[in-house]
């Protein structure tokens, strides 16, 4: 057994006696005088209802949550009275700056109110109205295969950390739970879209599988988040925006608008988390840079995943003819450069302004621009 | 990092040439003739939309998943063409009957369609309009404190397992994600209920937490699911129903009605999973029965935690009503056990005699 309660509840006399007494109406009631703060929280904005921000008061709030959690190593809710005998959950992350983000409570509440349903919120029946050319249909099925493949890494990886975080960081745990659900829905919607296309799924993407493995194996929550939320999901967010543009049907445009909403929230968390780290845990800066070196290598290596780039080219150019491909390459080049540009803009906004100077990816972006210009593709 | 990519791609000439080739319009198109099944899934029931049940077709379907997965350790979508050199993503649960339930895809679909948001779907104003008597409010605050502790464990359990479960079991992993968000919602609702009432949170429960830690740290997924989804889940389902019935205000009534709906789904999965598991691994019945012998005391540790029992007695007004709740909780749990294949659980379990002893005193 991995853990045995310090109390055997079938045998413990004091536990059983107290239960018996309570069932006779003989109550101890010592908990009534728990040494906790008395508060009466109210919704500040009735339209938003009672939010976690409304609960940010005194010892219950996150504003007063100390940088290092020294006392609560249990399941006890933040602000509850702690008593002797509570178990140690062995949290591995007890420093707020490892996990916290500005507006974490807002991201969580937003996620809760913007849940959608891939089964019913997409007009699946309308797909039959569109006559999509076979090449485009297959390219779209390939894009959906790739997206279905990569989405759930953003469930598995943060979920792995939930049990390692101090219970005092429950807003982060709750946010991760919403993200897990978002990603499950994304894997679902892209899978269903491929299977509703008349094509089915296409090829898996080995290069991207190696990337997923790298995202999984970050050393700390902060590094994991920079790789996953900011870089990985940031690139996917730009991909979703372009995918909406090049989608073959209005059904697909709606699908991308919905997933974009979720993805933007995850990227938002990643940015606000990195900003928090930079502001409150400055000694992490060098580690983040070292991690970004690896993350950027992973991103650049994505060039091997031609099944993704090429499906994007065909969708952008709307076919396989020479003129379609030329048009597709132009749009895809713009899209790829936009992905990288937005990535650096995000890092700038988080306060990591020196990243461009240090980055091989930034260098590669400039070379790519020059190369595309030479090839006659405006960049 | 415990894993680094094999190459420095920035110095990889092969990659540079490939990208140049593609961007010059010379596509490889190696993927265009993927050797996969061509299907067109359509919603069978327009009201329900396109469900996982509708995509349960051919090589893509969950019916086609093998009992043991020996050569699939990646996130490649089930039914896609697998090619090239792929990594091992470290899954340690690769046997279908260790996690599957016949109705898991349906339960996932249900979870999405029954979503709620505590911030806006609970009539919080009702409490401002009519405050509860001080003693009752204290009891609700204590109850909410303990239920928040329990909900956190409900969130942590699926989080611990989802990343080690093979991606082939997509629908099941998706159900775990739904379970995570359900539990996050419960944690939120109970915390908000405590903090809106004027008394704040009360005391953390040693008994409940010790029991919860034993449940959370189960060594295998089947054991974890049995103790959390079926044993504790069954107890909590009865508890939420009881609390909805005795709720002192519309706020608690609404919260417990919603929570009941979610918990019923977790219990349904727990039962379906155990049925599936025992049907394919009948030898596990003895192992898990022995696990229940050792772990059932935790059900009492949670439900009979002094902080919870005393709060319930105050809210219910009479201990006899709480006694009936305990009888119902134990009977419903044992009945579920017997229904899924733990024959004689009722005779073997120490729950009934212990409860009889407590109530007879």
XYZ file of C-alpha atoms in Angstrom:
740
model
C 0.000 0.000 0.000
C 1.252 3.432 -0.860
C -0.226 5.148 2.191
C -2.157 3.925 5.190
C -4.245 6.313 7.244
C -2.832 6.845 10.724
C -6.314 5.971 11.992
C -8.068 2.638 11.421
C -11.641 3.892 11.454
C -13.127 0.457 12.145
C -10.969 0.087 15.229
C -10.235 3.531 16.610
C -12.172 3.819 19.852
C -12.052 7.579 20.142
C -13.331 8.034 16.553
C -16.154 5.534 17.056
C -17.113 6.936 20.451
C -17.339 10.437 19.124
C -19.495 9.227 16.241
C -21.791 7.371 18.635
C -22.078 10.440 20.827
C -22.948 12.628 17.850
C -25.628 10.169 16.787
C -27.197 10.586 20.215
C -27.138 14.343 19.852
C -24.167 14.783 22.150
C -22.085 17.140 20.047
C -18.575 18.383 20.711
C -18.949 21.494 18.504
C -15.366 22.657 19.064
C -15.154 23.341 15.321
C -17.695 26.109 15.816
C -14.954 28.137 17.412
C -12.401 27.464 14.706
C -9.740 30.166 14.688
C -10.586 31.442 11.231
C -11.508 34.774 9.783
C -15.196 35.658 9.544
C -15.993 37.095 6.148
C -19.032 37.748 4.028
C -18.087 37.904 0.370
C -20.478 39.373 -2.163
C -20.506 39.489 -5.965
C -19.001 42.813 -7.060
C -20.571 42.477 -10.472
C -23.944 40.693 -10.412
C -23.674 39.725 -14.076
C -20.504 37.784 -13.423
C -21.942 36.177 -10.328
C -19.804 35.242 -7.344
C -16.259 34.935 -8.629
C -12.952 33.887 -7.093
C -11.961 37.559 -7.218
C -14.848 38.336 -4.882
C -13.337 35.815 -2.491
C -9.943 37.507 -2.444
C -10.239 38.707 1.130
C -7.866 38.386 4.066
C -6.465 34.970 4.820
C -8.746 33.355 2.230
C -7.481 35.443 -0.647
C -4.660 34.930 -3.081
C -3.318 38.465 -2.656
C -2.124 37.663 0.839
C -0.879 34.225 -0.132
C 2.817 34.268 0.806
C 5.554 33.577 -1.731
C 6.523 30.437 0.137
C 3.878 28.190 1.640
C 5.434 26.935 4.849
C 2.421 25.849 6.876
C -0.182 24.089 4.819
C 1.057 20.788 3.408
C -2.389 19.181 3.589
C -5.682 19.089 1.649
C -6.998 21.870 3.900
C -8.660 24.725 2.033
C -6.648 27.946 2.214
C -7.787 29.870 5.283
C -9.274 26.888 7.148
C -8.073 26.042 10.651
C -5.197 23.570 10.577
C -5.007 21.058 13.407
C -2.498 18.405 14.448
C -2.819 15.071 12.689
C -3.509 16.304 9.171
C -1.494 14.304 6.642
C 1.431 15.647 4.647
C 0.612 15.527 0.939
C 4.279 15.844 0.018
C 3.724 18.773 -2.347
C 6.764 19.347 -4.529
C 5.888 22.916 -5.465
C 5.345 25.275 -2.546
C 6.581 28.523 -4.055
C 3.896 30.793 -5.468
C 6.048 32.195 -8.281
C 6.562 28.712 -9.720
C 2.900 28.523 -10.697
C 1.106 31.796 -10.246
C -0.124 34.113 -12.989
C -1.605 37.581 -12.982
C -5.364 37.189 -13.448
C -5.334 33.428 -12.838
C -8.729 33.723 -11.158
C -10.106 35.548 -14.206
C -8.858 32.878 -16.618
C -10.474 30.193 -14.499
C -13.845 31.932 -14.296
C -13.791 32.663 -18.009
C -13.065 29.015 -18.761
C -16.000 27.912 -16.629
C -18.463 30.188 -18.367
C -17.181 29.531 -21.900
C -17.343 25.755 -21.972
C -18.850 24.516 -25.230
C -19.831 21.155 -26.617
C -18.148 19.720 -29.701
C -21.080 17.361 -30.276
C -23.800 19.998 -30.446
C -22.190 23.407 -31.020
C -20.861 22.516 -34.464
C -23.358 22.249 -37.320
C -22.195 18.770 -38.354
C -25.214 18.211 -40.583
C -24.315 21.272 -42.662
C -21.105 19.627 -43.845
C -23.187 17.711 -46.362
C -24.069 21.011 -48.064
C -20.509 21.652 -49.147
C -18.839 20.104 -52.132
C -15.180 20.245 -51.100
C -12.668 19.067 -53.746
C -11.015 15.782 -52.803
C -7.481 17.215 -52.544
C -8.650 19.967 -50.225
C -10.754 17.518 -48.261
C -7.762 15.265 -47.725
C -5.524 18.166 -46.792
C -8.077 19.272 -44.222
C -8.346 15.735 -42.853
C -4.543 15.702 -42.531
C -4.568 19.011 -40.662
C -7.268 17.676 -38.329
C -5.258 14.484 -37.794
C -2.265 16.533 -36.698
C -4.365 18.741 -34.398
C -6.116 15.773 -32.841
C -2.687 14.255 -32.258
C -1.128 17.171 -30.424
C -3.972 18.678 -28.431
C -4.030 16.304 -25.509
C -0.415 16.882 -24.599
C -1.774 20.059 -23.037
C -3.937 17.849 -20.816
C -1.366 15.262 -19.840
C 1.490 17.620 -19.103
C -0.127 20.172 -16.777
C -2.272 17.437 -15.183
C 0.921 15.673 -14.194
C 1.740 18.696 -12.044
C -1.621 19.123 -10.302
C -0.871 16.666 -7.516
C 2.571 18.159 -6.998
C 1.314 21.661 -6.221
C 0.522 22.862 -2.731
C -3.226 22.852 -2.029
C -2.948 26.591 -1.420
C -2.567 27.031 -5.180
C -6.022 25.667 -5.860
C -6.869 28.412 -8.371
C -4.024 27.068 -10.536
C -5.174 23.474 -10.062
C -8.684 24.502 -11.030
C -7.399 26.332 -14.097
C -5.463 23.229 -15.156
C -8.678 21.228 -14.786
C -10.454 23.584 -17.193
C -7.546 23.367 -19.592
C -7.640 19.572 -19.473
C -11.295 19.697 -20.452
C -10.642 22.256 -23.190
C -7.957 20.061 -24.708
C -10.074 16.927 -24.525
C -12.722 18.847 -26.437
C -10.184 19.979 -29.017
C -8.894 16.455 -29.585
C -12.533 15.427 -29.911
C -13.624 18.121 -32.355
C -10.690 17.606 -34.731
C -11.087 13.851 -34.616
C -14.797 14.108 -35.314
C -14.191 16.587 -38.130
C -11.749 14.222 -39.846
C -14.131 11.303 -39.445
C -17.087 13.332 -40.752
C -15.186 14.383 -43.872
C -15.562 11.193 -45.829
C -11.809 10.812 -45.712
C -11.057 9.678 -42.192
C -7.808 10.282 -40.375
C -4.567 10.537 -42.316
C -0.952 10.146 -41.226
C 0.465 10.603 -37.750
C 3.273 13.121 -37.401
C 6.456 11.502 -35.996
C 8.426 14.744 -35.775
C 5.686 16.332 -33.718
C 5.534 13.272 -31.463
C 9.165 13.917 -30.505
C 8.199 17.495 -29.728
C 5.408 16.292 -27.461
C 7.906 14.185 -25.587
C 10.112 17.191 -25.039
C 7.193 19.293 -23.780
C 6.358 16.548 -21.319
C 9.775 16.432 -19.746
C 10.351 19.958 -18.427
C 12.140 20.165 -15.082
C 9.797 22.573 -13.331
C 6.244 23.835 -13.640
C 7.499 27.257 -14.766
C 9.605 25.751 -17.551
C 6.812 23.400 -18.550
C 4.440 26.340 -18.804
C 6.798 28.435 -20.932
C 7.262 25.527 -23.337
C 3.658 24.429 -23.416
C 1.415 27.435 -22.807
C 3.499 30.184 -24.275
C 5.473 28.583 -27.074
C 3.550 25.426 -28.043
C 0.035 26.770 -27.625
C 1.121 30.184 -28.881
C 2.148 28.629 -32.192
C -1.075 26.637 -32.300
C -3.109 29.785 -31.606
C -1.649 31.475 -34.682
C -2.290 28.260 -36.591
C -5.941 28.310 -35.546
C -6.319 31.896 -36.698
C -4.903 31.119 -40.126
C -6.861 27.874 -40.271
C -10.078 29.787 -39.784
C -9.067 31.899 -42.752
C -8.320 28.968 -45.048
C -11.056 26.597 -43.834
C -13.047 25.012 -46.642
C -16.471 25.486 -45.004
C -18.280 27.785 -42.583
C -18.728 24.811 -40.275
C -14.941 24.679 -39.931
C -14.628 28.412 -39.432
C -16.942 28.159 -36.438
C -14.903 25.236 -35.112
C -11.708 27.274 -35.257
C -13.345 30.288 -33.649
C -14.373 28.143 -30.700
C -11.010 26.443 -30.192
C -9.249 29.791 -30.601
C -11.172 31.202 -27.649
C -9.878 28.401 -25.437
C -6.365 28.471 -26.789
C -6.112 32.229 -26.288
C -6.940 31.671 -22.634
C -4.194 29.078 -22.250
C -1.680 31.347 -23.953
C -2.922 34.199 -21.768
C -2.225 32.136 -18.684
C 1.227 31.222 -20.013
C 2.085 34.870 -20.638
C 0.785 36.121 -17.328
C 2.587 33.300 -15.585
C 5.904 34.084 -17.256
C 5.414 37.742 -16.417
C 4.822 36.782 -12.796
C 7.947 34.623 -12.779
C 10.062 37.419 -14.256
C 8.651 39.922 -11.736
C 8.833 37.748 -8.632
C 11.407 35.042 -9.272
C 14.132 36.839 -11.250
C 16.723 34.137 -10.626
C 14.641 31.902 -12.901
C 15.419 34.078 -15.902
C 18.522 32.209 -17.017
C 16.824 28.847 -16.597
C 13.931 30.044 -18.724
C 16.354 31.113 -21.445
C 18.095 27.748 -21.372
C 14.726 26.039 -21.634
C 13.647 28.298 -24.498
C 16.809 27.309 -26.387
C 15.509 23.751 -26.380
C 11.926 24.761 -27.088
C 12.993 26.820 -30.099
C 15.077 23.950 -31.399
C 11.920 21.842 -31.161
C 9.897 24.467 -33.034
C 12.465 24.762 -35.788
C 12.662 20.998 -36.122
C 8.941 21.114 -36.940
C 10.053 21.779 -40.516
C 10.405 18.024 -40.889
C 6.649 17.621 -40.423
C 5.892 18.133 -44.096
C 2.523 16.446 -43.665
C 1.464 19.548 -41.725
C 3.156 22.241 -43.831
C 1.994 20.716 -47.087
C -1.601 20.265 -46.036
C -1.536 23.911 -45.027
C -0.152 24.912 -48.432
C -2.901 23.008 -50.252
C -5.614 24.480 -48.046
C -4.208 27.997 -48.454
C -3.960 27.664 -52.214
C -7.237 25.717 -52.430
C -5.850 22.890 -54.531
C -2.960 20.985 -56.000
C -2.481 22.783 -59.298
C 0.714 24.754 -59.840
C -0.973 28.114 -59.297
C -2.694 26.791 -56.198
C 0.595 25.624 -54.750
C 2.281 28.954 -55.500
C -0.493 30.835 -53.758
C -0.450 28.302 -50.909
C 3.284 28.704 -50.377
C 2.918 32.489 -50.202
C 0.211 32.310 -47.545
C 1.971 29.558 -45.612
C 5.227 31.513 -45.547
C 3.393 34.527 -44.149
C 1.713 32.320 -41.624
C 4.954 30.718 -40.436
C 6.696 34.044 -40.072
C 3.672 35.389 -38.224
C 3.881 32.455 -35.810
C 7.472 33.279 -34.969
C 6.896 37.029 -34.832
C 3.971 36.628 -32.451
C 6.022 34.295 -30.276
C 8.690 36.966 -29.817
C 6.079 39.656 -29.278
C 4.626 37.577 -26.483
C 8.027 37.171 -24.876
C 8.619 40.918 -25.192
C 5.340 41.626 -23.440
C 6.320 39.288 -20.627
C 9.524 41.218 -20.066
C 11.901 38.831 -21.807
C 12.921 41.495 -24.308
C 16.486 40.217 -24.650
C 15.267 36.932 -26.096
C 15.400 38.030 -29.733
C 19.090 38.874 -29.405
C 19.946 35.484 -27.933
C 17.686 33.351 -30.054
C 18.724 31.141 -32.938
C 15.072 31.110 -33.976
C 15.060 34.890 -34.404
C 18.154 34.550 -36.516
C 16.527 31.798 -38.563
C 13.466 33.986 -39.054
C 15.582 36.727 -40.594
C 17.322 34.209 -42.859
C 13.980 32.766 -43.897
C 12.693 36.206 -44.794
C 15.736 36.780 -46.982
C 15.398 33.351 -48.555
C 11.729 33.877 -49.329
C 12.457 37.258 -50.833
C 15.058 35.636 -53.065
C 12.509 33.030 -54.117
C 10.130 35.804 -55.030
C 7.827 35.117 -52.113
C 7.108 38.371 -50.327
C 7.792 38.183 -46.609
C 15.219 18.142 -18.761
C 15.191 14.397 -18.849
C 14.727 14.329 -22.605
C 16.514 16.293 -25.322
C 15.825 16.142 -29.050
C 18.492 14.285 -30.955
C 19.606 17.126 -33.176
C 20.471 20.769 -33.171
C 18.032 21.562 -35.950
C 19.465 25.006 -36.501
C 22.595 23.294 -37.828
C 20.749 20.602 -39.766
C 21.389 20.929 -43.467
C 18.983 18.145 -44.364
C 16.170 20.097 -42.730
C 17.235 23.297 -44.438
C 17.113 21.576 -47.850
C 13.756 19.978 -47.158
C 12.172 23.278 -46.137
C 13.629 24.955 -49.209
C 12.239 22.218 -51.421
C 8.727 22.475 -49.971
C 8.659 26.257 -50.026
C 9.768 26.133 -53.653
C 6.515 24.297 -54.336
C 7.986 20.818 -54.694
C 5.790 19.057 -52.193
C 6.545 15.536 -50.997
C 2.829 14.663 -50.656
C 3.830 11.465 -48.898
C 0.751 11.791 -46.683
C -1.824 12.242 -49.445
C -2.298 8.508 -49.917
C -2.428 7.617 -46.238
C -3.346 3.984 -45.784
C -6.347 4.603 -43.600
C -10.008 3.755 -43.731
C -12.307 6.206 -45.504
C -15.393 6.971 -43.450
C -18.068 9.613 -43.201
C -19.497 9.726 -39.707
C -22.872 11.435 -39.332
C -24.975 12.230 -36.273
C -27.605 9.535 -35.740
C -29.642 11.796 -33.514
C -29.518 15.462 -34.540
C -30.417 16.627 -31.041
C -27.384 14.923 -29.578
C -25.112 16.125 -32.358
C -22.102 14.155 -33.520
C -21.191 11.960 -30.583
C -18.281 9.640 -29.970
C -20.765 6.844 -30.439
C -21.291 8.058 -34.020
C -17.546 7.902 -34.676
C -17.217 4.406 -33.250
C -16.669 2.975 -36.706
C -14.189 0.476 -38.109
C -10.534 0.963 -37.229
C -11.336 4.326 -35.627
C -13.809 2.977 -33.158
C -13.250 2.193 -29.524
C -14.750 -1.220 -30.049
C -11.660 -1.990 -32.125
C -9.166 -1.222 -29.365
C -7.195 -4.312 -28.452
C -7.176 -5.500 -24.852
C -3.412 -5.003 -24.637
C -1.431 -2.385 -26.515
C 2.052 -3.561 -27.276
C 3.233 -1.254 -30.004
C 1.459 2.063 -29.478
C 3.088 4.430 -27.052
C 2.504 7.769 -28.759
C -0.303 10.269 -29.197
C -0.914 9.202 -32.794
C -4.694 9.298 -33.166
C -6.317 5.881 -33.145
C -6.821 4.758 -36.725
C -4.282 7.148 -38.277
C -1.402 5.744 -40.286
C 1.625 5.270 -38.103
C 4.934 5.573 -39.877
C 8.517 6.639 -39.276
C 10.362 6.516 -35.997
C 8.158 7.368 -33.053
C 9.027 8.028 -29.412
C 7.712 6.246 -26.340
C 5.638 8.737 -24.355
C 5.914 6.713 -21.197
C 2.398 5.315 -20.753
C 2.221 2.711 -18.034
C -1.456 1.798 -18.375
C -1.801 -0.085 -21.631
C -4.505 -2.624 -20.922
C -8.027 -1.660 -21.944
C -9.805 -3.479 -19.152
C -7.734 -1.604 -16.579
C -9.532 1.640 -17.427
C -12.433 1.091 -19.796
C -16.175 1.125 -19.180
C -18.770 0.299 -21.821
C -20.555 3.602 -21.329
C -17.521 5.852 -20.881
C -17.959 7.680 -24.204
C -21.626 8.348 -23.440
C -20.736 9.613 -19.969
C -18.190 11.985 -21.484
C -20.807 13.373 -23.849
C -23.217 13.761 -20.950
C -20.629 15.623 -18.878
C -20.245 18.249 -21.589
C -23.929 18.765 -22.082
C -24.604 19.107 -18.342
C -21.961 21.705 -17.602
C -22.705 24.441 -15.085
C -20.823 27.418 -13.691
C -21.013 27.999 -9.938
C -20.385 31.739 -10.338
C -23.604 32.287 -12.255
C -25.769 29.170 -11.909
C -26.190 29.323 -8.132
C -28.651 31.897 -6.756
C -26.105 33.480 -4.391
C -28.414 36.449 -3.769
C -30.852 34.209 -1.942
C -28.553 34.172 1.080
C -28.225 37.942 1.203
C -32.009 38.190 1.187
C -32.555 35.701 4.018
C -29.631 34.917 6.303
C -29.521 31.616 8.105
C -29.556 31.372 11.899
C -25.993 31.702 13.214
C -25.696 28.090 14.387
C -26.968 26.695 11.093
C -24.695 28.981 9.106
C -21.713 27.724 11.142
C -22.741 24.151 10.367
C -23.015 24.915 6.639
C -19.606 26.604 6.768
C -18.063 23.516 8.384
C -19.824 21.226 5.948
C -18.538 23.304 3.032
C -14.999 23.273 4.430
C -14.935 19.479 4.587
C -16.595 19.101 1.194
C -13.982 21.408 -0.330
C -11.267 19.133 1.088
C -12.976 16.120 -0.459
C -13.450 17.825 -3.840
C -9.736 18.588 -4.058
C -8.954 14.884 -3.806
C -11.612 14.222 -6.419
C -9.701 16.582 -8.710
C -6.280 15.170 -7.930
C -7.104 11.527 -8.520
C -7.852 11.763 -12.276
C -4.996 14.267 -12.692
C -2.552 11.740 -11.299
C -3.562 9.015 -13.726
C -4.524 10.717 -16.962
C -0.943 11.286 -18.133
C 0.092 7.639 -17.765
C -2.941 6.192 -19.542
C -2.343 5.252 -23.169
C -3.713 7.780 -25.661
C -5.529 4.987 -27.519
C -8.077 5.193 -24.699
C -8.989 8.714 -25.814
C -12.651 8.656 -24.811
C -11.772 7.378 -21.351
C -9.053 9.994 -20.889
C -11.540 12.620 -22.020
C -13.935 11.400 -19.353
C -11.178 11.888 -16.760
C -10.765 15.468 -17.998
C -14.504 15.997 -17.550
C -14.195 14.551 -14.065
C -11.391 16.993 -13.292
C -13.470 19.993 -14.298
C -16.493 18.640 -12.401
C -14.413 18.412 -9.259
C -12.858 21.840 -9.783
C -16.429 23.124 -9.979
C -17.378 21.384 -6.742
C -14.332 22.775 -4.946
C -15.266 26.238 -6.187
C -18.942 25.963 -5.246
C -18.275 24.699 -1.712
C -15.630 27.347 -1.060
C -17.889 30.102 -2.332
C -20.743 28.832 -0.208
C -18.624 29.007 2.921
C -17.268 32.458 2.192
C -20.582 34.081 1.319
C -22.243 33.106 4.569
C -20.495 35.435 6.992
C -18.526 32.865 8.952
C -15.776 31.921 6.538
C -14.239 28.474 6.496
C -14.044 26.324 9.602
C -11.738 23.469 10.583
C -9.848 21.034 8.376
C -10.744 17.442 9.227
C -8.019 15.036 10.360
C -10.251 11.992 9.922
C -11.422 12.965 6.446
C -7.946 13.908 5.235
C -6.282 10.757 6.540
C -8.914 8.661 4.808
C -8.698 10.703 1.624
C -4.943 10.356 1.452
C -5.230 6.580 1.703
C -7.779 6.573 -1.124
C -5.783 8.975 -3.306
C -2.577 7.008 -2.998
C -4.016 3.714 -4.242
C -1.340 1.769 -6.077
C -3.203 0.819 -9.232
C -5.791 2.600 -11.341
C -8.468 -0.097 -10.841
C -8.010 0.200 -7.074
C -8.046 4.006 -7.238
C -11.203 4.026 -9.351
C -12.891 1.448 -7.139
C -12.223 3.376 -3.951
C -12.742 6.896 -5.270
C -15.426 6.538 -7.939
C -17.378 3.658 -6.544
C -16.854 3.537 -2.778
C -16.409 7.203 -1.910
C -18.430 8.337 -4.928
C -21.385 6.234 -3.856
C -21.177 7.619 -0.307
C -20.975 11.188 -1.591
C -23.884 10.670 -3.957
C -26.065 9.596 -1.036
C -24.672 12.473 1.013
C -25.414 15.108 -1.641
C -28.953 13.762 -2.027
C -29.460 13.946 1.728
C -27.988 17.447 1.914
C -30.146 18.645 -0.980
C -33.173 17.388 0.950
C -32.262 19.146 4.190
C -30.671 22.233 2.593
C -31.426 25.322 4.658
C -31.529 27.630 1.632
C -31.968 27.642 -2.122
C -28.212 28.127 -2.500
C -27.248 24.774 -0.977
C -30.191 23.060 -2.632
C -28.997 24.179 -6.051
C -25.359 23.325 -5.373
C -26.159 19.826 -4.159
C -28.572 19.171 -7.013
C -25.845 20.015 -9.522
C -23.171 18.147 -7.574
C -25.418 15.086 -7.422
C -25.760 15.035 -11.189
C -21.970 15.072 -11.603
C -21.341 12.551 -8.866
C -23.906 10.143 -10.313
C -21.869 10.198 -13.521
C -18.633 9.413 -11.678
C -20.323 6.542 -9.875
C -21.765 5.251 -13.155
C -18.271 5.221 -14.633
C -16.871 3.560 -11.501
C -19.467 0.801 -11.758
C -19.107 0.382 -15.505
C -15.350 0.256 -15.195
C -15.389 -2.363 -12.475
C -17.886 -4.476 -14.407
C -15.678 -4.316 -17.499
C -12.530 -4.963 -15.481
C -13.857 -7.988 -13.600
C -15.426 -9.501 -16.712
C -12.014 -9.573 -18.403
C -9.791 -10.064 -15.391
C -11.882 -12.258 -13.092
C -8.895 -13.072 -10.912
C -8.835 -9.464 -9.833
C -12.134 -9.926 -7.983
C -10.330 -11.530 -5.047
C -7.529 -8.977 -5.079
C -9.918 -6.030 -5.145
C -12.244 -7.564 -2.579
C -9.263 -7.770 -0.277
C -8.435 -4.147 -1.146
C -11.964 -3.163 -0.138
C -11.576 -5.091 3.134
C -8.575 -2.893 3.882
C -9.935 0.380 2.509
C -13.626 0.517 3.416
C -12.758 2.010 6.784
C -11.842 5.162 4.789
C -15.472 5.561 3.750
C -16.262 5.996 7.436
C -13.242 8.243 7.906
C -14.765 10.651 5.401
C -18.530 10.352 5.968
C -18.332 9.991 9.734
C -15.638 12.624 10.227
C -16.752 14.458 13.388
C -16.810 17.820 11.637
C -19.164 16.456 8.982
C -21.460 14.435 11.248
C -21.973 17.201 13.768
C -22.674 19.758 11.053
C -25.214 17.368 9.500
C -26.945 16.778 12.834
C -27.321 20.521 13.352
C -28.675 21.120 9.853
C -30.974 18.092 9.897
C -32.294 19.036 13.320
C -32.460 15.442 14.564
C -29.731 12.772 14.741
C -32.258 10.152 13.570
C -32.353 11.720 10.122
C -28.572 11.521 9.934
C -28.729 7.906 11.100
C -31.049 7.123 8.189
C -28.576 8.796 5.850
C -25.780 6.510 7.084
C -27.943 3.420 6.695
C -28.829 4.437 3.179
C -25.228 5.291 2.289
C -23.929 1.912 3.431
C -26.770 -0.062 1.832
C -26.533 1.747 -1.494
C -22.785 1.234 -1.619
C -23.025 -2.475 -0.797
C -25.802 -2.941 -3.312
C -23.643 -1.356 -6.009
C -20.753 -3.639 -5.086
C -22.911 -6.720 -5.390
C -24.386 -5.554 -8.676
C -21.004 -5.262 -10.308
C -19.739 -8.618 -9.248
C -18.478 -8.399 -5.666
C -20.811 -11.127 -4.507
C -21.134 -11.466 -0.736
C -19.763 -7.953 -0.207
C -22.634 -7.283 2.162
C -21.660 -10.208 4.347
C -17.959 -9.635 4.131
C -17.895 -5.870 4.715
C -17.435 -4.491 8.227
C -19.497 -1.425 7.381
C -22.903 -2.839 8.373
C -21.869 -4.258 11.769
C -19.906 -1.128 12.620
C -22.827 1.119 11.738
C -25.237 -1.144 13.624
C -22.999 -0.894 16.667
C -22.754 2.896 16.422
C -26.486 3.409 15.976
C -27.468 0.903 18.665
C -25.425 2.640 21.319
